[in-house]
Short mmCIF file of C-alpha atoms in Angstrom, two decimals:
data_model
loop_
_atom_site.label_atom_id
_atom_site.label_comp_id
_atom_site.label_asym_id
_atom_site.label_seq_id
_atom_site.Cartn_x
_atom_site.Cartn_y
_atom_site.Cartn_z
CA MET A 1 88.99 -62.22 -199.10
CA PRO A 2 85.92 -62.08 -201.38
CA ASP A 3 87.25 -59.05 -203.25
CA ARG A 4 90.77 -57.66 -203.59
CA SER A 5 89.38 -54.13 -203.48
CA ILE A 6 88.64 -54.58 -199.75
CA ARG A 7 91.70 -54.38 -197.50
CA PHE A 8 91.60 -55.21 -193.79
CA GLU A 9 94.19 -53.47 -191.64
CA ARG A 10 94.58 -55.03 -188.22
CA GLY A 11 96.01 -52.61 -185.68
CA LEU A 12 94.90 -54.30 -182.46
CA SER A 13 95.65 -57.66 -180.87
CA SER A 14 92.03 -58.24 -179.86
CA PRO A 15 89.96 -60.75 -181.88
CA ASN A 16 87.93 -59.30 -184.74
CA GLU A 17 84.32 -60.32 -185.45
CA VAL A 18 84.54 -59.80 -189.21
CA PHE A 19 87.93 -61.32 -190.03
CA GLY A 20 89.72 -64.35 -188.61
CA PRO A 21 93.39 -64.44 -187.54
CA ALA A 22 94.56 -65.16 -191.10
CA GLY A 23 92.57 -62.25 -192.53
CA GLU A 24 89.78 -64.32 -194.07
CA PRO A 25 86.23 -63.07 -193.39
CA TYR A 26 83.80 -65.18 -191.40
CA SER A 27 81.07 -66.71 -193.58
CA HIS A 28 78.18 -64.55 -192.35
CA TYR A 29 80.07 -61.40 -193.37
CA ARG A 30 80.82 -62.55 -196.91
CA PRO A 31 77.51 -61.30 -198.40
CA VAL A 32 78.20 -57.78 -197.07
CA LEU A 33 81.80 -57.67 -198.28
CA GLU A 34 80.92 -59.13 -201.66
CA GLU A 35 78.16 -56.56 -202.20
CA MET A 36 80.53 -53.76 -201.22
CA GLY A 37 83.11 -55.10 -203.67
CA ARG A 38 80.59 -55.20 -206.50
CA MET A 39 79.35 -51.65 -205.96
CA GLY A 40 82.80 -50.10 -205.44
CA PRO A 41 83.68 -47.04 -203.36
CA GLY A 42 81.93 -44.55 -205.66
CA GLU A 43 78.52 -46.18 -205.39
CA TRP A 44 79.08 -46.89 -201.68
CA ARG A 45 79.71 -43.21 -201.09
CA ARG A 46 76.63 -42.21 -203.12
CA ARG A 47 74.42 -44.54 -201.09
CA ILE A 48 75.80 -43.32 -197.76
CA ASP A 49 75.42 -39.70 -198.83
CA ARG A 50 71.80 -40.41 -199.77
CA ALA A 51 71.15 -42.11 -196.42
CA ASN A 52 72.64 -39.17 -194.55
CA ARG A 53 70.63 -36.68 -196.62
CA GLU A 54 67.45 -38.55 -195.73
CA ARG A 55 68.39 -38.47 -192.05
CA LEU A 56 69.07 -34.73 -192.30
CA GLU A 57 65.75 -34.17 -194.04
CA GLN A 58 64.00 -35.99 -191.20
CA GLN A 59 65.76 -33.72 -188.70
CA ARG A 60 64.71 -30.61 -190.64
CA GLU A 61 61.10 -31.79 -190.73
CA LEU A 62 61.28 -32.08 -186.93
CA GLY A 63 62.69 -28.55 -186.65
CA MET A 64 66.14 -29.57 -185.44
CA VAL A 65 68.75 -26.80 -185.16
CA PRO A 66 71.48 -27.12 -186.28
CA ASP A 67 70.15 -29.30 -189.09
CA ASP A 68 73.41 -30.15 -190.86
CA GLU A 69 74.77 -32.94 -188.64
CA VAL A 70 73.87 -36.58 -187.98
CA HIS A 71 75.19 -38.92 -185.30
CA PRO A 72 78.58 -40.30 -186.43
CA THR A 73 77.79 -43.56 -188.21
CA ASP A 74 79.61 -46.43 -189.89
CA TYR A 75 77.39 -48.26 -192.37
CA VAL A 76 79.12 -51.66 -192.37
CA PRO A 77 76.62 -53.56 -190.20
CA ARG A 78 77.37 -55.80 -187.27
CA ILE A 79 75.85 -59.26 -187.69
CA LEU A 80 74.57 -61.53 -184.92
CA PRO A 81 73.96 -65.17 -185.94
CA ALA A 82 70.66 -66.66 -184.79
CA ALA A 83 72.27 -69.04 -182.27
CA ASP A 84 74.16 -66.20 -180.57
CA TRP A 85 71.04 -64.07 -180.46
CA ALA A 86 69.09 -66.88 -178.78
CA VAL A 87 71.58 -66.83 -175.89
CA LEU A 88 71.47 -63.05 -175.58
CA GLU A 89 67.69 -62.94 -175.72
CA ARG A 90 67.29 -65.58 -173.03
CA GLY A 91 69.96 -64.09 -170.80
CA LEU A 92 68.72 -60.51 -170.95
CA ALA A 93 65.09 -61.48 -170.34
CA GLN A 94 66.24 -63.43 -167.29
CA ARG A 95 68.31 -60.52 -166.06
CA MET A 96 65.53 -57.94 -166.40
CA LEU A 97 62.99 -60.17 -164.63
CA ALA A 98 65.38 -60.57 -161.69
CA ILE A 99 66.17 -56.84 -161.47
CA ASN A 100 62.47 -55.97 -161.47
CA GLU A 101 61.77 -58.48 -158.72
CA TRP A 102 64.63 -57.02 -156.66
CA LEU A 103 63.20 -53.50 -157.10
CA ARG A 104 59.74 -54.65 -156.01
CA ARG A 105 61.28 -56.17 -152.88
CA LEU A 106 63.40 -53.09 -152.26
CA GLU A 107 60.26 -50.94 -152.35
CA ALA A 108 58.61 -53.30 -149.87
CA GLY A 109 61.65 -53.32 -147.57
CA LYS A 110 62.32 -57.04 -148.22
CA ASP A 111 65.61 -57.00 -150.17
CA GLU A 112 67.64 -60.12 -149.30
CA VAL A 113 70.43 -59.82 -151.86
CA VAL A 114 72.14 -56.43 -151.97
CA PRO A 115 73.93 -55.44 -148.74
CA GLU A 116 72.20 -52.59 -146.94
CA GLU A 117 75.33 -50.47 -146.96
CA VAL A 118 75.48 -50.63 -150.77
CA VAL A 119 71.99 -49.19 -151.14
CA GLU A 120 72.47 -46.67 -148.34
CA SER A 121 75.71 -45.37 -149.89
CA SER A 122 74.21 -45.06 -153.39
CA THR A 123 73.90 -41.52 -154.71
CA LEU A 124 71.11 -42.88 -156.92
CA PHE A 125 68.85 -43.86 -154.01
CA ASP A 126 67.31 -41.38 -151.59
CA ALA A 127 65.71 -43.13 -148.63
CA SER A 128 64.13 -39.86 -147.46
CA ILE A 129 61.63 -39.72 -150.33
CA PRO A 130 58.66 -42.00 -151.03
CA THR A 131 59.30 -44.79 -153.51
CA ARG A 132 56.62 -46.16 -155.84
CA PHE A 133 57.98 -48.50 -158.50
CA GLY A 134 54.75 -50.43 -159.07
CA ASP A 135 54.31 -53.92 -160.49
CA VAL A 136 56.69 -53.22 -163.40
CA PRO A 137 59.52 -51.07 -162.04
CA ASN A 138 61.53 -51.11 -165.29
CA ARG A 139 59.54 -51.02 -168.50
CA GLN A 140 62.63 -50.30 -170.58
CA MET A 141 66.24 -51.28 -169.95
CA GLY A 142 69.38 -50.97 -172.02
CA PHE A 143 72.14 -53.53 -171.50
CA ASP A 144 75.75 -52.94 -172.52
CA ILE A 145 77.31 -56.16 -173.81
CA VAL A 146 80.74 -57.11 -175.06
CA ALA A 147 81.89 -60.27 -176.82
CA VAL A 148 85.04 -62.17 -175.80
CA GLU A 149 86.42 -65.02 -177.82
CA ARG A 150 86.03 -68.46 -176.27
CA SER A 151 89.34 -70.00 -175.28
CA GLY A 152 90.75 -72.06 -178.11
CA ARG A 153 87.66 -71.57 -180.28
CA THR A 154 88.36 -68.93 -182.90
CA GLY A 155 85.31 -67.01 -184.03
CA GLU A 156 83.08 -68.28 -181.20
CA TRP A 157 81.95 -65.71 -178.66
CA GLU A 158 80.91 -65.46 -175.05
CA TYR A 159 78.79 -62.42 -174.24
CA LEU A 160 79.36 -60.48 -171.02
CA VAL A 161 77.17 -57.78 -169.48
CA ILE A 162 79.32 -54.80 -168.54
CA GLU A 163 76.55 -52.39 -167.46
CA ASP A 164 72.81 -52.32 -166.81
CA ASN A 165 70.98 -49.11 -167.74
CA ALA A 166 67.61 -48.62 -166.07
CA LYS A 167 67.37 -44.83 -166.07
CA MET A 168 66.90 -43.13 -169.44
CA PRO A 169 68.76 -45.69 -171.59
CA VAL A 170 69.38 -44.29 -175.06
CA GLY A 171 69.48 -46.40 -178.19
CA ILE A 172 66.01 -47.40 -179.37
CA GLU A 173 65.44 -44.26 -181.45
CA PRO A 174 68.91 -44.29 -183.10
CA MET A 175 68.55 -48.00 -183.80
CA ASN A 176 65.20 -47.39 -185.47
CA ILE A 177 66.55 -44.44 -187.50
CA LEU A 178 69.54 -46.47 -188.71
CA ARG A 179 67.44 -49.49 -189.65
CA ALA A 180 65.34 -47.27 -191.89
CA ARG A 181 68.48 -46.56 -193.96
CA THR A 182 70.92 -49.49 -193.88
CA PRO A 183 68.84 -51.89 -196.01
CA ASP A 184 68.99 -49.29 -198.80
CA VAL A 185 72.78 -49.13 -198.54
CA LEU A 186 73.20 -52.93 -198.64
CA PRO A 187 69.91 -54.33 -200.01
CA GLU A 188 71.26 -57.60 -201.41
CA SER A 189 73.07 -58.71 -198.27
CA TYR A 190 70.19 -57.55 -196.04
CA THR A 191 67.91 -59.94 -197.92
CA ALA A 192 70.45 -62.77 -198.20
CA LEU A 193 71.22 -62.74 -194.46
CA ARG A 194 67.53 -62.97 -193.47
CA VAL A 195 67.65 -60.16 -190.94
CA LYS A 196 64.97 -59.92 -188.25
CA PRO A 197 62.92 -56.80 -189.05
CA LEU A 198 62.31 -53.88 -186.71
CA GLU A 199 59.07 -52.73 -188.34
CA GLY A 200 56.64 -51.44 -185.73
CA LEU A 201 59.35 -50.98 -183.10
CA MET A 202 58.37 -47.44 -182.14
CA GLU A 203 54.69 -48.34 -182.02
CA ARG A 204 55.43 -51.26 -179.70
CA PHE A 205 57.73 -49.10 -177.61
CA GLY A 206 54.90 -46.60 -177.23
CA GLU A 207 52.45 -49.32 -176.18
CA VAL A 208 54.82 -50.55 -173.49
CA VAL A 209 55.44 -47.05 -172.15
CA ARG A 210 51.73 -46.16 -172.15
CA ALA A 211 51.02 -49.33 -170.16
CA ALA A 212 52.55 -47.51 -167.18
CA SER A 213 49.17 -45.79 -166.76
CA PRO A 214 45.90 -47.58 -165.99
CA LYS A 215 44.07 -45.13 -168.26
CA PRO A 216 43.02 -46.43 -171.70
CA ASP A 217 44.42 -43.42 -173.59
CA PRO A 218 46.88 -41.61 -171.34
CA THR A 219 48.57 -38.34 -172.22
CA MET A 220 52.33 -38.77 -172.23
CA ALA A 221 55.08 -36.17 -172.05
CA ILE A 222 58.72 -36.55 -173.00
CA LEU A 223 60.56 -34.25 -170.60
CA SER A 224 63.80 -33.14 -172.23
CA THR A 225 66.82 -31.02 -171.40
CA GLY A 226 66.24 -29.21 -174.68
CA PRO A 227 67.93 -28.64 -178.06
CA HIS A 228 71.48 -28.68 -176.68
CA ASP A 229 71.07 -32.31 -175.54
CA GLN A 230 73.11 -34.62 -177.79
CA TYR A 231 70.10 -36.94 -178.06
CA TYR A 232 67.47 -34.24 -178.63
CA LEU A 233 66.73 -35.75 -182.06
CA ASP A 234 65.74 -38.97 -180.29
CA HIS A 235 63.37 -37.04 -178.05
CA LYS A 236 61.80 -35.33 -181.08
CA VAL A 237 61.41 -38.61 -182.98
CA PHE A 238 59.88 -40.38 -179.99
CA ALA A 239 57.42 -37.57 -179.31
CA SER A 240 56.48 -37.28 -182.99
CA GLU A 241 55.92 -40.99 -183.57
CA LEU A 242 53.97 -41.52 -180.34
CA GLY A 243 51.90 -38.37 -180.35
CA ALA A 244 53.46 -37.31 -177.04
CA ILE A 245 54.07 -33.82 -175.71
CA LEU A 246 57.73 -32.77 -175.89
CA ALA A 247 58.48 -30.32 -173.09
CA GLU A 248 61.40 -28.85 -171.22
CA ARG A 249 61.43 -28.66 -167.45
CA HIS A 250 60.18 -25.04 -167.30
CA GLU A 251 57.19 -25.88 -169.53
CA VAL A 252 55.33 -28.03 -166.98
CA GLU A 253 53.87 -27.34 -163.55
CA LEU A 254 51.64 -28.89 -160.90
CA ASP A 255 48.07 -27.65 -160.64
CA ARG A 256 46.21 -27.20 -157.36
CA ASP A 257 45.17 -30.87 -157.40
CA GLY A 258 48.77 -32.06 -157.61
CA ARG A 259 48.52 -33.10 -161.27
CA LEU A 260 51.18 -32.22 -163.82
CA VAL A 261 50.10 -29.82 -166.54
CA HIS A 262 51.70 -28.73 -169.81
CA LYS A 263 51.60 -24.93 -169.53
CA LYS A 264 51.24 -24.10 -173.23
CA SER A 265 48.42 -26.52 -174.08
CA GLY A 266 46.84 -26.78 -170.63
CA ARG A 267 46.74 -30.58 -170.98
CA ARG A 268 47.07 -32.75 -167.91
CA ILE A 269 49.90 -35.26 -168.21
CA ASP A 270 49.34 -38.87 -167.13
CA ILE A 271 52.81 -40.34 -167.86
CA ILE A 272 56.21 -38.70 -167.79
CA TYR A 273 59.12 -40.14 -169.72
CA GLU A 274 62.09 -38.24 -168.35
CA ARG A 275 65.11 -37.58 -170.58
CA ILE A 276 66.77 -34.88 -168.48
CA GLU A 277 70.50 -35.47 -168.15
CA ASP A 278 71.38 -32.54 -165.89
CA GLY A 279 69.48 -32.84 -162.63
CA ARG A 280 65.97 -34.27 -162.31
CA ILE A 281 62.51 -33.02 -163.13
CA TYR A 282 61.67 -33.75 -159.48
CA ASP A 283 64.18 -31.09 -158.40
CA ASP A 284 62.49 -28.48 -160.61
CA VAL A 285 58.82 -29.23 -159.92
CA LYS A 286 58.28 -29.20 -156.17
CA GLY A 287 55.67 -31.70 -155.03
CA LEU A 288 56.05 -33.92 -158.09
CA ILE A 289 57.62 -36.74 -156.07
CA GLU A 290 54.63 -36.77 -153.74
CA SER A 291 52.20 -36.67 -156.69
CA GLN A 292 53.96 -39.65 -158.28
CA ALA A 293 53.92 -41.54 -154.96
CA ARG A 294 50.16 -40.86 -154.60
CA GLY A 295 49.48 -42.19 -158.10
CA LEU A 296 48.39 -38.84 -159.55
CA ILE A 297 51.01 -39.27 -162.25
CA ASP A 298 52.93 -42.29 -163.50
CA ALA A 299 56.64 -42.15 -164.30
CA VAL A 300 58.42 -44.54 -166.64
CA PHE A 301 61.60 -43.79 -164.67
CA ALA A 302 60.29 -43.43 -161.14
CA PRO A 303 62.23 -41.67 -158.38
CA ASN A 304 64.95 -43.97 -157.01
CA LEU A 305 64.76 -46.30 -160.02
CA GLY A 306 68.31 -45.24 -160.86
CA VAL A 307 69.59 -47.45 -158.04
CA ALA A 308 69.40 -50.32 -160.55
CA ASP A 309 72.00 -48.39 -162.60
CA ASP A 310 74.38 -48.26 -159.66
CA LYS A 311 77.56 -50.10 -160.55
CA GLY A 312 77.82 -51.07 -156.90
CA VAL A 313 74.59 -53.06 -157.31
CA TYR A 314 75.75 -54.69 -160.56
CA PRO A 315 77.91 -57.41 -158.89
CA PHE A 316 74.84 -58.74 -157.08
CA ILE A 317 72.64 -59.28 -160.15
CA PRO A 318 73.76 -62.92 -160.70
CA GLU A 319 72.67 -63.64 -157.12
CA MET A 320 69.32 -61.91 -157.79
CA ILE A 321 68.79 -64.38 -160.63
CA ARG A 322 69.62 -67.36 -158.40
CA THR A 323 67.53 -66.13 -155.45
CA TYR A 324 64.43 -64.81 -157.22
CA LEU A 325 64.25 -67.00 -160.33
CA GLY A 326 65.95 -70.18 -159.05
CA GLU A 327 68.18 -70.26 -162.15
CA GLU A 328 71.84 -69.91 -163.00
CA PRO A 329 72.68 -66.74 -164.97
CA VAL A 330 72.79 -67.26 -168.74
CA LEU A 331 75.09 -64.24 -169.17
CA ASN A 332 78.04 -63.49 -166.90
CA ASN A 333 79.27 -60.24 -165.40
CA VAL A 334 82.78 -58.88 -165.71
CA GLU A 335 84.82 -59.39 -162.53
CA THR A 336 84.05 -56.31 -160.44
CA TYR A 337 85.46 -54.97 -157.16
CA SER A 338 83.55 -52.63 -154.85
CA LEU A 339 85.78 -50.12 -153.12
CA ALA A 340 83.27 -50.05 -150.29
CA VAL A 341 84.72 -53.44 -149.29
CA GLU A 342 88.05 -53.18 -147.47
CA ASP A 343 89.81 -56.19 -149.05
CA ALA A 344 88.67 -55.21 -152.53
CA ARG A 345 89.74 -51.60 -151.97
CA ARG A 346 93.27 -52.65 -151.01
CA TYR A 347 93.53 -54.82 -154.11
CA VAL A 348 92.30 -52.03 -156.38
CA MET A 349 94.61 -49.38 -154.97
CA ASP A 350 97.58 -51.78 -155.32
CA HIS A 351 96.67 -52.55 -158.95
CA PHE A 352 95.19 -49.17 -159.91
CA ASP A 353 97.14 -48.80 -163.15
CA GLU A 354 95.93 -52.21 -164.41
CA LEU A 355 92.17 -51.79 -163.97
CA VAL A 356 89.10 -49.94 -165.27
CA ILE A 357 87.82 -47.60 -162.54
CA LYS A 358 84.24 -46.35 -162.69
CA SER A 359 82.05 -44.04 -160.67
CA ARG A 360 79.05 -46.01 -159.41
CA SER A 361 76.68 -43.28 -160.58
CA GLY A 362 78.53 -42.23 -163.75
CA TRP A 363 77.04 -42.54 -167.22
CA GLY A 364 77.88 -41.76 -170.84
CA GLY A 365 81.57 -42.56 -170.40
CA LYS A 366 81.89 -39.96 -167.65
CA ASP A 367 84.07 -40.66 -164.59
CA VAL A 368 85.62 -43.74 -166.17
CA LEU A 369 89.35 -44.43 -166.20
CA ILE A 370 90.73 -47.19 -168.41
CA SER A 371 94.12 -47.14 -166.72
CA PRO A 372 96.23 -48.94 -169.36
CA GLU A 373 95.18 -46.29 -171.91
CA GLU A 374 95.96 -43.26 -169.74
CA SER A 375 99.04 -41.26 -168.85
CA ARG A 376 100.69 -41.56 -165.45
CA GLU A 377 99.55 -38.01 -164.66
CA ASP A 378 95.89 -38.79 -165.45
CA ILE A 379 96.01 -42.02 -163.45
CA GLU A 380 97.38 -40.28 -160.37
CA GLU A 381 94.80 -37.49 -160.65
CA PHE A 382 91.99 -40.05 -160.84
CA ARG A 383 93.53 -41.99 -157.92
CA ARG A 384 93.36 -38.86 -155.74
CA MET A 385 89.70 -38.40 -156.66
CA VAL A 386 88.96 -42.02 -155.70
CA GLU A 387 90.82 -41.73 -152.40
CA GLU A 388 88.65 -38.76 -151.44
CA ASN A 389 85.43 -40.79 -151.83
CA HIS A 390 86.32 -44.43 -152.35
CA VAL A 391 82.82 -45.76 -151.62
CA GLU A 392 81.59 -44.11 -154.86
CA TYR A 393 83.81 -46.28 -157.09
CA VAL A 394 84.08 -49.79 -158.44
CA ALA A 395 86.84 -51.39 -160.49
CA GLN A 396 86.79 -54.02 -163.21
CA GLU A 397 89.46 -56.13 -164.81
CA VAL A 398 90.43 -55.01 -168.30
CA ILE A 399 88.99 -57.54 -170.73
CA ASP A 400 90.10 -58.31 -174.25
CA PHE A 401 86.73 -57.80 -175.90
CA SER A 402 86.12 -58.02 -179.60
CA THR A 403 86.61 -55.50 -182.36
CA HIS A 404 84.53 -54.72 -185.40
CA VAL A 405 85.55 -52.56 -188.37
CA LEU A 406 85.46 -48.92 -189.37
CA CYS A 407 85.19 -48.37 -193.12
CA GLU A 408 87.03 -45.84 -195.26
CA THR A 409 86.87 -45.59 -199.02
CA ASP A 410 90.18 -45.93 -200.88
CA GLU A 411 89.38 -43.93 -204.00
CA ALA A 412 92.97 -44.08 -205.31
CA ASN A 413 92.81 -47.89 -205.49
CA ASP A 414 89.08 -48.10 -206.24
CA GLY A 415 88.47 -49.96 -203.01
CA PHE A 416 87.93 -49.90 -199.25
CA VAL A 417 90.06 -50.00 -196.12
CA LEU A 418 88.54 -51.65 -193.05
CA ARG A 419 90.29 -50.99 -189.75
CA ASP A 420 89.59 -52.77 -186.48
CA ALA A 421 88.12 -50.89 -183.50
CA HIS A 422 86.60 -52.06 -180.23
CA ALA A 423 82.80 -52.29 -180.10
CA ASP A 424 80.02 -53.08 -177.68
CA TYR A 425 76.26 -53.63 -177.98
CA ARG A 426 73.48 -51.57 -176.42
CA ILE A 427 70.55 -54.01 -176.46
CA HIS A 428 67.11 -52.97 -175.24
CA ALA A 429 64.45 -54.98 -173.50
CA LEU A 430 60.85 -53.96 -172.87
CA ALA A 431 58.43 -55.15 -170.17
CA PRO A 432 54.77 -54.72 -171.10
CA ASP A 433 53.76 -56.47 -167.85
CA ALA A 434 55.37 -58.03 -164.78
CA GLN A 435 55.80 -61.49 -166.34
CA THR A 436 56.82 -60.59 -169.90
CA ILE A 437 60.13 -59.38 -171.29
CA GLU A 438 60.55 -58.58 -174.99
CA VAL A 439 64.16 -58.20 -176.09
CA VAL A 440 64.35 -55.99 -179.18
CA PRO A 441 65.99 -58.04 -182.01
CA GLY A 442 68.77 -55.62 -182.81
CA ALA A 443 71.19 -53.30 -181.08
CA MET A 444 72.87 -49.96 -181.28
CA THR A 445 76.47 -51.03 -181.78
CA ARG A 446 78.91 -48.44 -180.52
CA VAL A 447 82.42 -48.46 -181.98
CA ALA A 448 85.30 -46.77 -180.19
CA ALA A 449 87.74 -44.38 -181.78
CA PRO A 450 90.76 -46.32 -183.11
CA GLY A 451 92.99 -47.51 -180.27
CA SER A 452 90.46 -46.77 -177.51
CA LYS A 453 88.11 -49.03 -175.58
CA LEU A 454 85.73 -46.20 -174.64
CA VAL A 455 82.85 -46.69 -177.06
CA ASN A 456 80.53 -43.82 -176.11
CA ILE A 457 79.53 -41.46 -178.93
CA SER A 458 80.40 -38.55 -176.65
CA SER A 459 83.94 -39.96 -176.40
CA GLY A 460 84.55 -40.00 -180.16
CA GLY A 461 82.85 -43.28 -181.04
CA LYS A 462 80.51 -44.12 -183.91
CA MET A 463 77.34 -46.15 -184.10
CA LYS A 464 76.33 -49.04 -186.35
CA ASP A 465 73.21 -50.96 -187.17
CA THR A 466 73.15 -54.52 -185.83
CA TRP A 467 71.55 -57.24 -187.95
CA VAL A 468 70.13 -60.22 -186.06
CA GLN A 469 69.71 -63.23 -188.33
CA CYS A 470 66.54 -65.30 -188.32
CA GLY A 471 66.88 -68.93 -187.27
CA ALA A 472 66.58 -71.87 -189.63
#
C-alpha cells in the first residue's frame, strides 16, 4: 500500500481492479492512491465539495429545479490501460458496424441472421408502421461492458458486452460533466497517467447528430419528458451546448405540410433527438411517423430502431459480425437463453433461482431479477410474471465480474476507507457516416450499491469518471 492512511476493505469474493488478492494496488492505480495519501481526507473533501459546488452552479445557470442535488458520484477514477482500451475500441467499432448493417437489411426485408419469430415477437418493433433507418441507422450507441478476470492471470481482464443500447443511451453528458471536474480533484495523477482528453466531445457529438439531416445547418430539437426526468440535466446541457431547442412533447406539433414545428418559437424542426422515457413522441404527435418516413423530418432514434435494444436480438450479434463483416467477434457476449426457444425455456425454469432474468424490452434496471440476490418470495413472484409471457424474457448466467472501489473519508484516523463494489462501463460510440465508427475514449462507470450487482443509478448506484491512458 502506498500510504498507510488508505485502507482497503474487501467484502466481496469477486476480483478487484484496484487491489490484487494480497491487498497491494496495481501499478496504474498507485499515482491516484499516492496523491490521495499526500492530500489527506480534509483536502480531499474540500476538493470534492468544490467540484460539487461547480456542478450545482452549472445546474442553476441552466435553471434546474431543484438545484441542490447532483448525480451520486465517487471521485476515485477508474483507469483503463492503453492495451485494454485498444481491444475495447476495436471490438465496439466492429459491433456497431455489424448492428447498423443488420438494421439496413432489416429495413430492406433482407435479414438473414435474426430468426423471424424473434423480430415479430419484439415489443420494440412494430411491423405495421413504415420504417426508415437510412444509411446510418444508429448514430449513437451505448454499450454496457463488464470485466472478468482471465483464468489464472491475476489482474488481466476479458471484457464482455452485457447489453447494447441503441435507443436513447444515456452517459455522454454525465461523462463530459465529470471530466470537467475530476482533473481538478486529482491533478497530479491525471497528468502522470497520460489520460486521453475529452475536450470537444460535445461539439463532436453535435456534429454527428446533425449529420442525420442533409441540410447544412439543420434545426435540432431535444424532446424531453421534462424536469421530473432523472436525466433532465443531461437534456439541458446537450441543448445548451449544441444550440438546440429543448421541448416537451406538448410543445411541438405538425403543420399543414407535415413538418414538425416548435410552438413557442414557430421554428421548423429538421432533426429530433428523442429523450422521452415514458411512451414515444410518435404516440403524442399523430402523423409524425409518416412525416419521418417521407423524409420531412429526420430522427436520430427512428421508429423501430429500438429493436436493436431487444435482449432477444442480443444473442445474434456475434453472428451478425461473422455474416456481415466476415470477422470473428473481438468482444464476447454473456451466455444468454431466449425463453422463446423451448429447450432454453425448460432449462431456465429449472434453474430460475441461479440466473439473471431480464425483460427483452426493459431498461434502466427495470424488470431485471438477479436471482441469487433476491428472496424466495421475490423470485417466485417474478417467475409467475415470466410464466404469463415467457417470450418477453431472456436469461443470463450470473458472472463474477470485477469490482472497483467506493471511497469514504476516515476523519478519525486521518485517512480513507475504500470498499469494493461491482462496476460496469457504459461506453459510447458515434457514427458520423456509414463506414466510420468513433468510440469515445472514456466511459461512464456505474458502481453498484455495496453487495449488489445492479449498477444503475436509479437502483442506488454511483457514477465515476473513467480515465483511458494514452499508448506509448
